[in-house]
mmCIF file of C-alpha atoms in Angstrom:
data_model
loop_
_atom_site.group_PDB
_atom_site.id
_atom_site.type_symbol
_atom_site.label_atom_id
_atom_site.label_comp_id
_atom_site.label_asym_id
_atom_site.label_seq_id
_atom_site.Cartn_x
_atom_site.Cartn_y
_atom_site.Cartn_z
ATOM 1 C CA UNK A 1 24.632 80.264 54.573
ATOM 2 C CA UNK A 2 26.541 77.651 55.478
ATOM 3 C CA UNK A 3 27.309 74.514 53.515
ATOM 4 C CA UNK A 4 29.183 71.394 54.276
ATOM 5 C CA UNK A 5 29.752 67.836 51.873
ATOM 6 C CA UNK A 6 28.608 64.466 52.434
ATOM 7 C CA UNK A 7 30.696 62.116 50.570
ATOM 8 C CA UNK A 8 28.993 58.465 50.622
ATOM 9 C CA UNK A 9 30.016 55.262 49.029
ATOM 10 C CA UNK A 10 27.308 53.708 46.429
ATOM 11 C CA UNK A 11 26.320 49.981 46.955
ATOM 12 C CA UNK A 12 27.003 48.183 43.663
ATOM 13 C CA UNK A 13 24.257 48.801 41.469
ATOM 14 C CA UNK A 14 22.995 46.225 38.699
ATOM 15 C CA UNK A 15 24.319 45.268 35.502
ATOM 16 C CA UNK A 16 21.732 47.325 33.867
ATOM 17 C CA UNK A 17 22.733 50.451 35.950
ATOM 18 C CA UNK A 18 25.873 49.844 36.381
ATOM 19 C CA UNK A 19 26.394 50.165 32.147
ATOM 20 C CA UNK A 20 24.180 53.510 32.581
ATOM 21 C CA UNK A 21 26.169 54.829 34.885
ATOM 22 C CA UNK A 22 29.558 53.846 32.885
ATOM 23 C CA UNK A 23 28.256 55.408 29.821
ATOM 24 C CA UNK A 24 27.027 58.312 31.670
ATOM 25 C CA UNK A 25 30.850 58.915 33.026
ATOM 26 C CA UNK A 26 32.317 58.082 29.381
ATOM 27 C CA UNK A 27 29.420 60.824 27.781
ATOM 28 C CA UNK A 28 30.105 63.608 30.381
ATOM 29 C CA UNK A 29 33.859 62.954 29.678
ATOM 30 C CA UNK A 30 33.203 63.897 25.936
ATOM 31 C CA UNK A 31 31.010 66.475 27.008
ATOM 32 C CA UNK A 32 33.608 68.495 28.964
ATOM 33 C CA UNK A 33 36.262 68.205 25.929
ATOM 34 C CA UNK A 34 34.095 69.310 23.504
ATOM 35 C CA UNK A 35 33.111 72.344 25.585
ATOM 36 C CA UNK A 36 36.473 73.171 26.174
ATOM 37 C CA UNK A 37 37.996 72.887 22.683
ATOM 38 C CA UNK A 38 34.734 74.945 21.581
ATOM 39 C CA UNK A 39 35.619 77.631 24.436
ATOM 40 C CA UNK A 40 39.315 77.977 23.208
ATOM 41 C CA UNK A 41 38.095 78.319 19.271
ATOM 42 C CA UNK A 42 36.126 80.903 20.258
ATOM 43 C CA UNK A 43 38.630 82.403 22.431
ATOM 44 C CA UNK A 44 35.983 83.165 25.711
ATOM 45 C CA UNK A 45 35.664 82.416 29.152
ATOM 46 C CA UNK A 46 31.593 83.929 29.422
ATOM 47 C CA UNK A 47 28.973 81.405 30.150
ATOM 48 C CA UNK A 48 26.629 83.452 28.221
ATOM 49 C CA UNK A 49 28.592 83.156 25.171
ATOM 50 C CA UNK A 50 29.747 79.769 24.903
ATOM 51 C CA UNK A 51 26.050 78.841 25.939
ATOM 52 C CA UNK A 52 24.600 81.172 22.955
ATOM 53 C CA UNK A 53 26.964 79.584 20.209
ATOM 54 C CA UNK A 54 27.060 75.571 21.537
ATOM 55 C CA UNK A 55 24.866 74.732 23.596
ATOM 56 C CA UNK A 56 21.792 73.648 21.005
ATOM 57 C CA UNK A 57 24.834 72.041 19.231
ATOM 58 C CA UNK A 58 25.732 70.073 22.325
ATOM 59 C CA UNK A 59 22.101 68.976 22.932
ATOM 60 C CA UNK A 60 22.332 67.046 19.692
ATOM 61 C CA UNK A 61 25.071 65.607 20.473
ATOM 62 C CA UNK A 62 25.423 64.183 23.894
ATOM 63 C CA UNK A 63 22.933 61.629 25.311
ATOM 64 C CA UNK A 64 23.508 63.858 29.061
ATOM 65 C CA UNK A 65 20.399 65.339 30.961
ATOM 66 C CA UNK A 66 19.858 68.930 30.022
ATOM 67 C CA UNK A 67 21.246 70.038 33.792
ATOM 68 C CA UNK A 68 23.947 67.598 33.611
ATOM 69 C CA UNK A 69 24.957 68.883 29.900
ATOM 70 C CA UNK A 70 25.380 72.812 31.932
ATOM 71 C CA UNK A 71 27.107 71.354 34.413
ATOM 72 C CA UNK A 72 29.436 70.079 31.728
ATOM 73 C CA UNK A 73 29.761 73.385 30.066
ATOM 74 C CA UNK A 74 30.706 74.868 33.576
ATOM 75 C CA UNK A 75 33.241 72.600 34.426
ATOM 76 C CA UNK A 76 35.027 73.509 31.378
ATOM 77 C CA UNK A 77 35.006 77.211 31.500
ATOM 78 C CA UNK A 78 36.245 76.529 35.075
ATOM 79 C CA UNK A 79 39.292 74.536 33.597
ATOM 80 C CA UNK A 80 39.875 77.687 31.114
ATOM 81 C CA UNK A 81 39.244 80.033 33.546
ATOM 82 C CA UNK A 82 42.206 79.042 35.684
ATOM 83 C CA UNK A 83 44.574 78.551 33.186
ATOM 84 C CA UNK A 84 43.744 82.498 32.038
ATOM 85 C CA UNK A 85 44.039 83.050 35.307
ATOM 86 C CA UNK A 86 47.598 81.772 36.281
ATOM 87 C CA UNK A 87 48.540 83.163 32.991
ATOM 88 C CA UNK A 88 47.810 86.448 33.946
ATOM 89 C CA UNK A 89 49.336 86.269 37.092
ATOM 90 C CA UNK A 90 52.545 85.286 34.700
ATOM 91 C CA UNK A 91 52.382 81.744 36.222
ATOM 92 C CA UNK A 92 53.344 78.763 33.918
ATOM 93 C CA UNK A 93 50.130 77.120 32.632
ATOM 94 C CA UNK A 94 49.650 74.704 29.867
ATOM 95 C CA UNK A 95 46.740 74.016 27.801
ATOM 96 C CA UNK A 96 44.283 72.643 30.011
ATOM 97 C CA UNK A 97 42.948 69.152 29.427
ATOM 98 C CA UNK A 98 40.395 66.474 30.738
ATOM 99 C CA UNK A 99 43.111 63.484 29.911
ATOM 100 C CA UNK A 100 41.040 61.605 32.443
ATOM 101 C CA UNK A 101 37.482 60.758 33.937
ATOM 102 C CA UNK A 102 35.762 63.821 36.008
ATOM 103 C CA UNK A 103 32.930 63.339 38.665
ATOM 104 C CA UNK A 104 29.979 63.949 36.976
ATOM 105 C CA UNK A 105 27.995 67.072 38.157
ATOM 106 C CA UNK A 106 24.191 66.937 38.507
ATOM 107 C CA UNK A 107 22.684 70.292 39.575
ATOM 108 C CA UNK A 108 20.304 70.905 42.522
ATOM 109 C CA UNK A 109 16.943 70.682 40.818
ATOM 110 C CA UNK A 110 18.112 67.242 38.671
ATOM 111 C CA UNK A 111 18.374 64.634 41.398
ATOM 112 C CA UNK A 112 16.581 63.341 44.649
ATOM 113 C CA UNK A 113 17.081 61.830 47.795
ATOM 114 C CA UNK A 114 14.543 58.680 49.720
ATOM 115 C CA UNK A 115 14.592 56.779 52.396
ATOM 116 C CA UNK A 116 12.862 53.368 51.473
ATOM 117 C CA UNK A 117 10.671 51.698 54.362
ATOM 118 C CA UNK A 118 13.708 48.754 55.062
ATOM 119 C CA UNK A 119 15.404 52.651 56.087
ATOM 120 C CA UNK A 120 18.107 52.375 53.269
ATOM 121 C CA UNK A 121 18.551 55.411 51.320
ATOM 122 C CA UNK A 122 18.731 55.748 47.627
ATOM 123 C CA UNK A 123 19.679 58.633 45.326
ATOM 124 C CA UNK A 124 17.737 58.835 41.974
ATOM 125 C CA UNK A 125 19.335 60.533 39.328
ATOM 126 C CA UNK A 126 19.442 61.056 35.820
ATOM 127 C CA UNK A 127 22.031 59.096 33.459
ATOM 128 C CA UNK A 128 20.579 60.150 29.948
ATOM 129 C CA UNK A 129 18.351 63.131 28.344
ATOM 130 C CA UNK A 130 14.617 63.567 28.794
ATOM 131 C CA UNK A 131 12.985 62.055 32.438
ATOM 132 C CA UNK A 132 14.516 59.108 33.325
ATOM 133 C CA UNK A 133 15.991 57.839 36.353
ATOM 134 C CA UNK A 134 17.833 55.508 38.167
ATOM 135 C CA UNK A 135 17.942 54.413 41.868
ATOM 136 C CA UNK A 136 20.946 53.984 43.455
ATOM 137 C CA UNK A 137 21.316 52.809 47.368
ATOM 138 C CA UNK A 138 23.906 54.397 49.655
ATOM 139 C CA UNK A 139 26.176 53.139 51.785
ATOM 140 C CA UNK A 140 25.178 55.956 54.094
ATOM 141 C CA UNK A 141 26.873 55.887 58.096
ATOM 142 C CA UNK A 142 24.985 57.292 61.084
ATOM 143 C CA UNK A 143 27.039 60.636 60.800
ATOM 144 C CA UNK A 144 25.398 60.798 56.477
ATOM 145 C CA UNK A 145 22.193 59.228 58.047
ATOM 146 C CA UNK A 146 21.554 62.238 60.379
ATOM 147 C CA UNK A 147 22.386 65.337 57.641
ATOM 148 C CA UNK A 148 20.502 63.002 55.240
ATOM 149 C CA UNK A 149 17.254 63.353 58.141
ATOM 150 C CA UNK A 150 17.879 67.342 57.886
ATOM 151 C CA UNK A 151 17.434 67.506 54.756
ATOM 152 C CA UNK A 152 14.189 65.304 54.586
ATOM 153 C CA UNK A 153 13.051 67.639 57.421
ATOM 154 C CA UNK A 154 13.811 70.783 56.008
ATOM 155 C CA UNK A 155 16.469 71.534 58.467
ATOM 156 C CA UNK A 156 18.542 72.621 54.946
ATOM 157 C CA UNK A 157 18.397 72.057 51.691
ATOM 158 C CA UNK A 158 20.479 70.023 48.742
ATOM 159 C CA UNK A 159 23.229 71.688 46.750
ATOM 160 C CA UNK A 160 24.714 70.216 43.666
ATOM 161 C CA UNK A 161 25.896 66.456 43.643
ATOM 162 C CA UNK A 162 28.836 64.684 41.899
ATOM 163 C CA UNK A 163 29.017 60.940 41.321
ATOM 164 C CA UNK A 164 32.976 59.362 40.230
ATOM 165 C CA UNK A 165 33.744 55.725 40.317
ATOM 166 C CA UNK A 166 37.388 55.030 41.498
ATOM 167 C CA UNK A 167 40.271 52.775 40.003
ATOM 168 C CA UNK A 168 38.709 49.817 41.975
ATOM 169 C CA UNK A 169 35.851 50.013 40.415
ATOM 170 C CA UNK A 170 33.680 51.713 43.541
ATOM 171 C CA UNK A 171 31.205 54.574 42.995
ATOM 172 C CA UNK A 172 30.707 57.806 45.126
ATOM 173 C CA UNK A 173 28.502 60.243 45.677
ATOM 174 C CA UNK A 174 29.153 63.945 47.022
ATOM 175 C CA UNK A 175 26.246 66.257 47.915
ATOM 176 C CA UNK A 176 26.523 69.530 49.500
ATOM 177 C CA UNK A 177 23.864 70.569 51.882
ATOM 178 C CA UNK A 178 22.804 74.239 52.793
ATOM 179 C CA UNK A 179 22.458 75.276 56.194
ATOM 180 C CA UNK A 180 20.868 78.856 57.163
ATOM 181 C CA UNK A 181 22.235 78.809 60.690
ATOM 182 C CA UNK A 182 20.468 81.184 63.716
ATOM 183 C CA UNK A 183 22.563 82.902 66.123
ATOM 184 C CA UNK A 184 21.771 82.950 69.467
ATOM 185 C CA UNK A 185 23.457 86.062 71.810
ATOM 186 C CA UNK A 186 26.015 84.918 73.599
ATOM 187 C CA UNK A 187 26.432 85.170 77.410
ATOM 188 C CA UNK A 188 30.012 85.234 76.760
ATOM 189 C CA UNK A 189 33.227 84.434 75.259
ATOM 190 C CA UNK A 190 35.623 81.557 74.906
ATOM 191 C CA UNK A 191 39.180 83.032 73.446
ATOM 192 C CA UNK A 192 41.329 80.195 71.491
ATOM 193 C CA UNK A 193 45.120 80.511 71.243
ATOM 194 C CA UNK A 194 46.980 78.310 68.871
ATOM 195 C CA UNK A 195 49.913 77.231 69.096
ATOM 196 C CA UNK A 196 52.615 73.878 68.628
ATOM 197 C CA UNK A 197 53.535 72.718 72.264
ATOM 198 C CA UNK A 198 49.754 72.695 73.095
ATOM 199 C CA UNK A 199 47.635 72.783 69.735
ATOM 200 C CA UNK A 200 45.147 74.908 71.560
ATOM 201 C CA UNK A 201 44.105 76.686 74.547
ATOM 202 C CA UNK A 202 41.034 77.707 75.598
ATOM 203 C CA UNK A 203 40.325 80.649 77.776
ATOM 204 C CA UNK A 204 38.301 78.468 79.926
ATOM 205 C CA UNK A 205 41.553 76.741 81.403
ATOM 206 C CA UNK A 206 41.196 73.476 79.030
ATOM 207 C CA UNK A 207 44.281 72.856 76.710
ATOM 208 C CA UNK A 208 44.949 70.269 73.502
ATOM 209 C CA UNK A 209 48.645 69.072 74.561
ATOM 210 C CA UNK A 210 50.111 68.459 70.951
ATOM 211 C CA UNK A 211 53.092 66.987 72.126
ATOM 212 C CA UNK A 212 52.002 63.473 70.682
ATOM 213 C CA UNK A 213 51.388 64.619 67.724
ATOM 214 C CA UNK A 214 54.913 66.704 67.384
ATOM 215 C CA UNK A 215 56.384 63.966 67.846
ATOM 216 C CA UNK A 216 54.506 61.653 65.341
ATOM 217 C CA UNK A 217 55.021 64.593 62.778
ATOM 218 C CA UNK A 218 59.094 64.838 63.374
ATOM 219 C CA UNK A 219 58.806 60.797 63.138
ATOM 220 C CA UNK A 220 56.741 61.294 59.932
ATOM 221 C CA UNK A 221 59.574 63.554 58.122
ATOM 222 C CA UNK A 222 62.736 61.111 59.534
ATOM 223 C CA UNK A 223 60.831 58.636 57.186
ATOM 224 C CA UNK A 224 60.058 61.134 54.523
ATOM 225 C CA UNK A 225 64.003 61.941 54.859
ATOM 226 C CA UNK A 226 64.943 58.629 54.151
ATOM 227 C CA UNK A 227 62.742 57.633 51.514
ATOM 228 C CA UNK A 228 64.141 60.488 49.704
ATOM 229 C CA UNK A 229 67.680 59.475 50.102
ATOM 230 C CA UNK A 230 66.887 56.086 48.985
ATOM 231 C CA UNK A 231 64.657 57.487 45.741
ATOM 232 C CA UNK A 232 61.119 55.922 46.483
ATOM 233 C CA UNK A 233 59.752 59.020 45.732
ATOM 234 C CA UNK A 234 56.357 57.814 45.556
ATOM 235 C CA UNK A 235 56.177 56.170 48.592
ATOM 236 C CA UNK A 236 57.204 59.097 50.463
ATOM 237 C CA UNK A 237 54.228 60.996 48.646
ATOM 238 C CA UNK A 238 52.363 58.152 49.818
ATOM 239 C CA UNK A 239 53.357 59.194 53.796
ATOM 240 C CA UNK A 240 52.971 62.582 52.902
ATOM 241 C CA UNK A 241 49.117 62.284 52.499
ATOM 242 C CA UNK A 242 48.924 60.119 55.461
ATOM 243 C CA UNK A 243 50.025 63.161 57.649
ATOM 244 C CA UNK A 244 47.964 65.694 55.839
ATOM 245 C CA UNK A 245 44.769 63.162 56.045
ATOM 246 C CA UNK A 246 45.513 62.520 59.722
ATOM 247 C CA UNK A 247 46.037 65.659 60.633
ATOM 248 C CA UNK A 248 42.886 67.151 59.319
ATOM 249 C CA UNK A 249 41.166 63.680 61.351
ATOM 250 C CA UNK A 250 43.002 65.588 64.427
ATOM 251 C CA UNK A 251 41.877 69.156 63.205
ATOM 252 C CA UNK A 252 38.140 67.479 63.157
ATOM 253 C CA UNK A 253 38.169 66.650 66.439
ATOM 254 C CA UNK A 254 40.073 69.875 68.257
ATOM 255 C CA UNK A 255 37.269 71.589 66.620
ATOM 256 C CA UNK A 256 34.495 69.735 66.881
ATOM 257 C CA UNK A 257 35.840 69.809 70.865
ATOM 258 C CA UNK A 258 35.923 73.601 70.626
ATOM 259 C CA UNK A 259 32.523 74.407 69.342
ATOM 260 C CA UNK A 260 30.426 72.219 71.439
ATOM 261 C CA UNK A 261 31.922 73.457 74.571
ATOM 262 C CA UNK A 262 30.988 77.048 73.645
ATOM 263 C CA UNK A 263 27.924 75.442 72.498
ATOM 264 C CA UNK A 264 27.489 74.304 76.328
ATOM 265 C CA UNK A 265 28.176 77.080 77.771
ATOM 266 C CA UNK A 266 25.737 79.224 75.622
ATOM 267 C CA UNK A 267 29.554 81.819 74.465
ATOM 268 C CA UNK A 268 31.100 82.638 71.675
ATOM 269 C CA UNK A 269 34.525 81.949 69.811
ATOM 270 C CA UNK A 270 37.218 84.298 69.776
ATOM 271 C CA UNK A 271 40.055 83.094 67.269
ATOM 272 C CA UNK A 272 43.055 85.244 66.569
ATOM 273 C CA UNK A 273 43.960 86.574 63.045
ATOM 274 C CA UNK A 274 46.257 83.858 61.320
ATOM 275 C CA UNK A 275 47.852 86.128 59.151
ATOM 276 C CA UNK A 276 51.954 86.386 60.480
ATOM 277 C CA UNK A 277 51.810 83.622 62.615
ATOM 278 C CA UNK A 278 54.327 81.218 61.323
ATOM 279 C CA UNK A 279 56.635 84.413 61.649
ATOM 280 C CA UNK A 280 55.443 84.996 65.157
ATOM 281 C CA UNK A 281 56.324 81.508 66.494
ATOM 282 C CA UNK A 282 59.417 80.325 64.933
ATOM 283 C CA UNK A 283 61.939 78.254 66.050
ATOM 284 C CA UNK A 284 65.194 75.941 65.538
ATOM 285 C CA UNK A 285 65.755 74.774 61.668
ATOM 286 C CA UNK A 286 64.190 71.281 62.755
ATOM 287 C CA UNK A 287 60.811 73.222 64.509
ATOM 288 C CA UNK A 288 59.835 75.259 61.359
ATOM 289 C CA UNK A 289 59.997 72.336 59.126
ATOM 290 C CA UNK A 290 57.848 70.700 61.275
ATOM 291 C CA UNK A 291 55.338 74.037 61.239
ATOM 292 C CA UNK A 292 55.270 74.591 57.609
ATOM 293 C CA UNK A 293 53.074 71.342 57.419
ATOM 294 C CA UNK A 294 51.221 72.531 60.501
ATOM 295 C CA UNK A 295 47.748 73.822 59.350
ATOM 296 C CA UNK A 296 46.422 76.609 61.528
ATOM 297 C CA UNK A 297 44.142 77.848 58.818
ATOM 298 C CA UNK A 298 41.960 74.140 58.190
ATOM 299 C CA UNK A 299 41.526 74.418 62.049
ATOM 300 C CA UNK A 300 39.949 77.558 62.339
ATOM 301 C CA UNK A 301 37.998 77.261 59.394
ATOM 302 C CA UNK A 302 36.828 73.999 61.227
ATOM 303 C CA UNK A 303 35.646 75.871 63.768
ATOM 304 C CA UNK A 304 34.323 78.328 62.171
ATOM 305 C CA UNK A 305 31.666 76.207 59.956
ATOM 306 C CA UNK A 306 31.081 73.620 62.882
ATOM 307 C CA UNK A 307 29.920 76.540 64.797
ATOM 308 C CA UNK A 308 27.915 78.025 62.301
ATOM 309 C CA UNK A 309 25.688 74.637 62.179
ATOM 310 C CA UNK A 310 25.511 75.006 65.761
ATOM 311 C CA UNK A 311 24.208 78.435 65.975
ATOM 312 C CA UNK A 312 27.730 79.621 67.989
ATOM 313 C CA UNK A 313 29.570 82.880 67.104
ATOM 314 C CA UNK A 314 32.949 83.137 65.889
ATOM 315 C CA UNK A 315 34.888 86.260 66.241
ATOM 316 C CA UNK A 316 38.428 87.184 64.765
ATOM 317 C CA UNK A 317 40.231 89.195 66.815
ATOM 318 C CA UNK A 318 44.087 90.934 65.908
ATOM 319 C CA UNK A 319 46.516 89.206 68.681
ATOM 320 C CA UNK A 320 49.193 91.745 68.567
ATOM 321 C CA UNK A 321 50.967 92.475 72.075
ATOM 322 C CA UNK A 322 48.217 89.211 73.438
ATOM 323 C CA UNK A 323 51.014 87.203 74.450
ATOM 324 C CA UNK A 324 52.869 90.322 76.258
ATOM 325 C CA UNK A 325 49.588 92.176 78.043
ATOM 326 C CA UNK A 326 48.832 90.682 82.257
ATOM 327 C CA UNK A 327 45.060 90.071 82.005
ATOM 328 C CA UNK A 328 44.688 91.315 85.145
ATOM 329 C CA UNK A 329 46.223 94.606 85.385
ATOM 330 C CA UNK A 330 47.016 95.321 81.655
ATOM 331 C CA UNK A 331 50.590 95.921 82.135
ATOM 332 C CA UNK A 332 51.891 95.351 78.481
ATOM 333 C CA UNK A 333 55.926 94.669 78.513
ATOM 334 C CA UNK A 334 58.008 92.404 76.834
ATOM 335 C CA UNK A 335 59.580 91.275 80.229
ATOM 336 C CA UNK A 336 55.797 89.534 81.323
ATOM 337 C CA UNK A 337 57.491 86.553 79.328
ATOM 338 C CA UNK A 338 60.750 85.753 79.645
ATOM 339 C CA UNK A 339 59.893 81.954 79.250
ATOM 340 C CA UNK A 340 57.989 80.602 76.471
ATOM 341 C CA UNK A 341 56.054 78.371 78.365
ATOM 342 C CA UNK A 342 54.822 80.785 81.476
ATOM 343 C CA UNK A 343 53.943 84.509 82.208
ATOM 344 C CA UNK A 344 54.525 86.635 85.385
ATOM 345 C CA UNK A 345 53.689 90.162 85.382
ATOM 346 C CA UNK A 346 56.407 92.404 86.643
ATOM 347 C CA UNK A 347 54.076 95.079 87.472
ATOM 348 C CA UNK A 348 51.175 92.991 89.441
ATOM 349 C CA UNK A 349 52.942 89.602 90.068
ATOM 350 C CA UNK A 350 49.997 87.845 88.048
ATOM 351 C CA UNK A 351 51.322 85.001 86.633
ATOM 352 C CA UNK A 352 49.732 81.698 84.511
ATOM 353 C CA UNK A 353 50.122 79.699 81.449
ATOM 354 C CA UNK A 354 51.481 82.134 78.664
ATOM 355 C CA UNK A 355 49.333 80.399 75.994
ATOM 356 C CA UNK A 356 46.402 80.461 78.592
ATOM 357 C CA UNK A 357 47.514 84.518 79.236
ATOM 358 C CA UNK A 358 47.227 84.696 75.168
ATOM 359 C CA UNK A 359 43.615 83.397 74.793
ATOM 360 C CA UNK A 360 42.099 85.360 77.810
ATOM 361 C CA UNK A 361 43.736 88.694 76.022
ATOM 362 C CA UNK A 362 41.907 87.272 73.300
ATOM 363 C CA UNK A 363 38.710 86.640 74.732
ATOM 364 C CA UNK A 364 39.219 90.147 76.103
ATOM 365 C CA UNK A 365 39.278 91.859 72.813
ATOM 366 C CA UNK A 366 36.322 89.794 71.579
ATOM 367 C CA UNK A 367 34.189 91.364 74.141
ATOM 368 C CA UNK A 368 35.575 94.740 73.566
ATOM 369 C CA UNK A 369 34.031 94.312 70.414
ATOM 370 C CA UNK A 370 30.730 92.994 71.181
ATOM 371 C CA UNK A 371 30.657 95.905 73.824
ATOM 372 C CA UNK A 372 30.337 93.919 76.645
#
C-alpha cells in the first residue's frame, strides 16, 4: 500500500454553507475537548473504553455526523496518547489541550468526490448528524486533477479527509489516496549516493550539483545569524521555514528526477542506509551547521513512495567500505581516496568520480542481493 495527500484549496462556498461549515469547525472543536477531559476522568487511553462509557453520551450532545463524532473521539485519544507517551519516556509533557481550532476529520465511508459536467470538482460532505450534505467545489490544479481521475477510475481508492479554514478566512481540504502499486522485475539497477557537494549521484553517470543550493543555505543562516543578534526572533523563524519548505520543493524534484529515470530504463533503486551518515561526512564547524538542516531522510523517503506509484523497486543497501572499494577490481583500501572529490585505485589504476565510485558499489550490492 502506498498512500500519498492531496491538499486542495476550497472555492468560497455560500453564506448558507459557509455558516455550516463554521459551526461544523466550532462543534468538532467541542467535540474533541469533551472527549479528552472524559478520557483523563476516566484515566484510559483504549478506544474501546472511552467508546463504551461516552460515546451514546456524545451522540446527544454534538450536532457532528456519527463518523465525524469517531473521528473526534480518535483525535483525542491521539492527543493523550502522546502525552503518556513522552511521559513515559521521562520527557516533559503538559496536560494536553485543543486551545485552538483542529481540521475536522471525516472518515473514508462519510464523504464523496464528483466531477460536474462544466469539469469542476466538488466534495460532498457531511456538516451535521443524520444524511445530509453539502457540496463544496475545489480549487483543484492539473497535478489534484489527475490523482482526482485515479480515483474516479479505480486506479486507488480514498482515505480519510480533513477540512480547516485558515486565519484568512480560506478553507482546505486534505484527502489521502491509496495506491496498491505492481512491481515489475527489473532489468537492472540504478545505485544513488548522497552527498553535499553534489546532492546526488546516480550510478548511471548523471549527478545533482548542489553547489547552488550550499550556497543559498550558508546565505540563509548569515541572515538567520543576524536576525538573532538583532532579536527579531520571529522573523528568523519566518526564514527558517522558507529553507525547510524550499528544500523539500528541491527534495521533490531530485526525486521525482530519480524515479522516472529508473522508470525509463525499466531498473531499480539502490539507496544506501542513512543511519551514521552525518558522522560519515563531516566537516569544518561552518559545513556541519549547514548539514544538520540538510535532510537526507525526506529525500529518500521521496523516492521511495514516488517509486512505489510508479511500479519501480527500491532497495536499501549498507554502504560501509562503498566509498573505499575500486568497482572494477574490488581492491578495498583506504588509500583509493586520498581526495574527497576523486578515486584512483592503487591496485588497478581505475580511477572516477568518488561519489560516482560510491553509487556503482552501491548498485553492486543491490544486485548481490537480488542475485543477479
Amino acid at each position: 500500500m502506498q498512500t500519498i495527500t492531496l491538499k486542495m484549496k476550497l472555492l468560497s462556498p455560500n453564506k448558507g454553507k459557509l455558516e455550516k461549515m463554521i459551526r461544523m469547525l466550532e462543534i468538532y472543536h467541542q467535540a474533541c475537548s469533551w472527549f479528552l477531559a472524559q478520557a483523563e476522568a476516566l484515566n484510559t487511553a483504549s478506544r474501546a473504553v472511552l467508546n463504551r462509557e461516552t460515546y451514546k453520551q456524545a451522540s446527544g450532545l454534538f450536532d457532528l455526523n456519527r463518523g465525524t463524532l469517531q473521528c473526534a473521539m480518535l483525535k483525542a485519544l491521539s492527543a493523550r496518547r502522546s502525552y503518556l507517551s513522552r511521559k513515559q519516556r521521562g520527557k516533559k509533557a503538559s496536560l494536553p489541550k485543543f486551545e485552538t481550532m483542529v481540521p475536522v476529520m471525516v472518515r473514508q465511508d462519510c464523504y464523496s468526490l464528483h466531477q460536474l459536467p462544466s469539469g469542476t470538482w466538488v466534495i460532498k460532505f457531511p456538516v451535521s448528524s443524520g444524511r445530509s450534505q453539502i457540496a463544496v467545489p475545489i480549487a483543484a490544479s492539473l497535478y489534484h486533477v489527475r490523482k482526482l481521475v485515479d480515483l474516479a477510475r479505480g486506479s486507488c481508492r480514498q482515505g480519510s479527509m480533513e477540512i480547516w479554514r485558515d486565519k484568512g478566512g480560506e478553507w482546505y481540504v486534505s484527502i489521502s489516496l491509496i495506491y496498491e502499486p505492481s512491481f515489475k522485475e527489473p532489468s537492472g539497477v540504478i545505485g544513488v549516493d548522497f552527498g553535499i557537494v553534489k546532492l546526488a549521484v546516480l550510478s548511471s553517470n548523471i549527478f545533482f550539483d548542489g553547489r547552488p543550493i550550499r550556497w543559498r543555505k550558508e546565505h540563509w543562516a548569515e541572515r538567520r545569524k543576524a536576525l538573532q543578534q538583532t532579536g527579531r526572533l520571529s522573523r528568523m523563524k519566518k526564514e527558517a521555514g522558507h529553507e525547510r519548505r524550499w528544500m523539500r520543493y528541491i527534495n521533490h524534484c531530485i526525486s521525482k528526477r530519480i524515479v522516472q529515470i529508473a522508470k525509463d530504463e525499466g531498473k531499480a533503486i539502490a539507496l544506501e542506509q542513512l543511519t551514521g551518515i552525518r558522522e560519515r561526512v563531516r566537516g569544518s564547524k561552518k559545513f556541519n551547521r549547514m548539514l544538520s538542516g540538510w535532510n537526507f531522510k525526506e529525500l529518500a523517503s521521496f523516492i521511495e513512495y514516488k517509486a512505489a506509484l510508479a511500479g519501480v523497486l527500491v532497495f536499501y543497501v549498507d554502504p560501509k567500505e562503498t566509498s573505499k572499494t575500486c568497482p572494477k577490481c574490488g581492491n578495498v583500501s583506504r588509500y583509493n581516496r586520498k581526495t574527497q572529490g576523486w578515486f584512483k585505485c592503487i591496485k588497478c589504476g581505475y580511477q572516477s568520480d568518488a561519489d560516482r565510485v560510491g553509487a556503482l558499489n552501491i548498485a553492486a550490492k543491490a544486485l548481490n542481493a537480488l542475485g543477479a
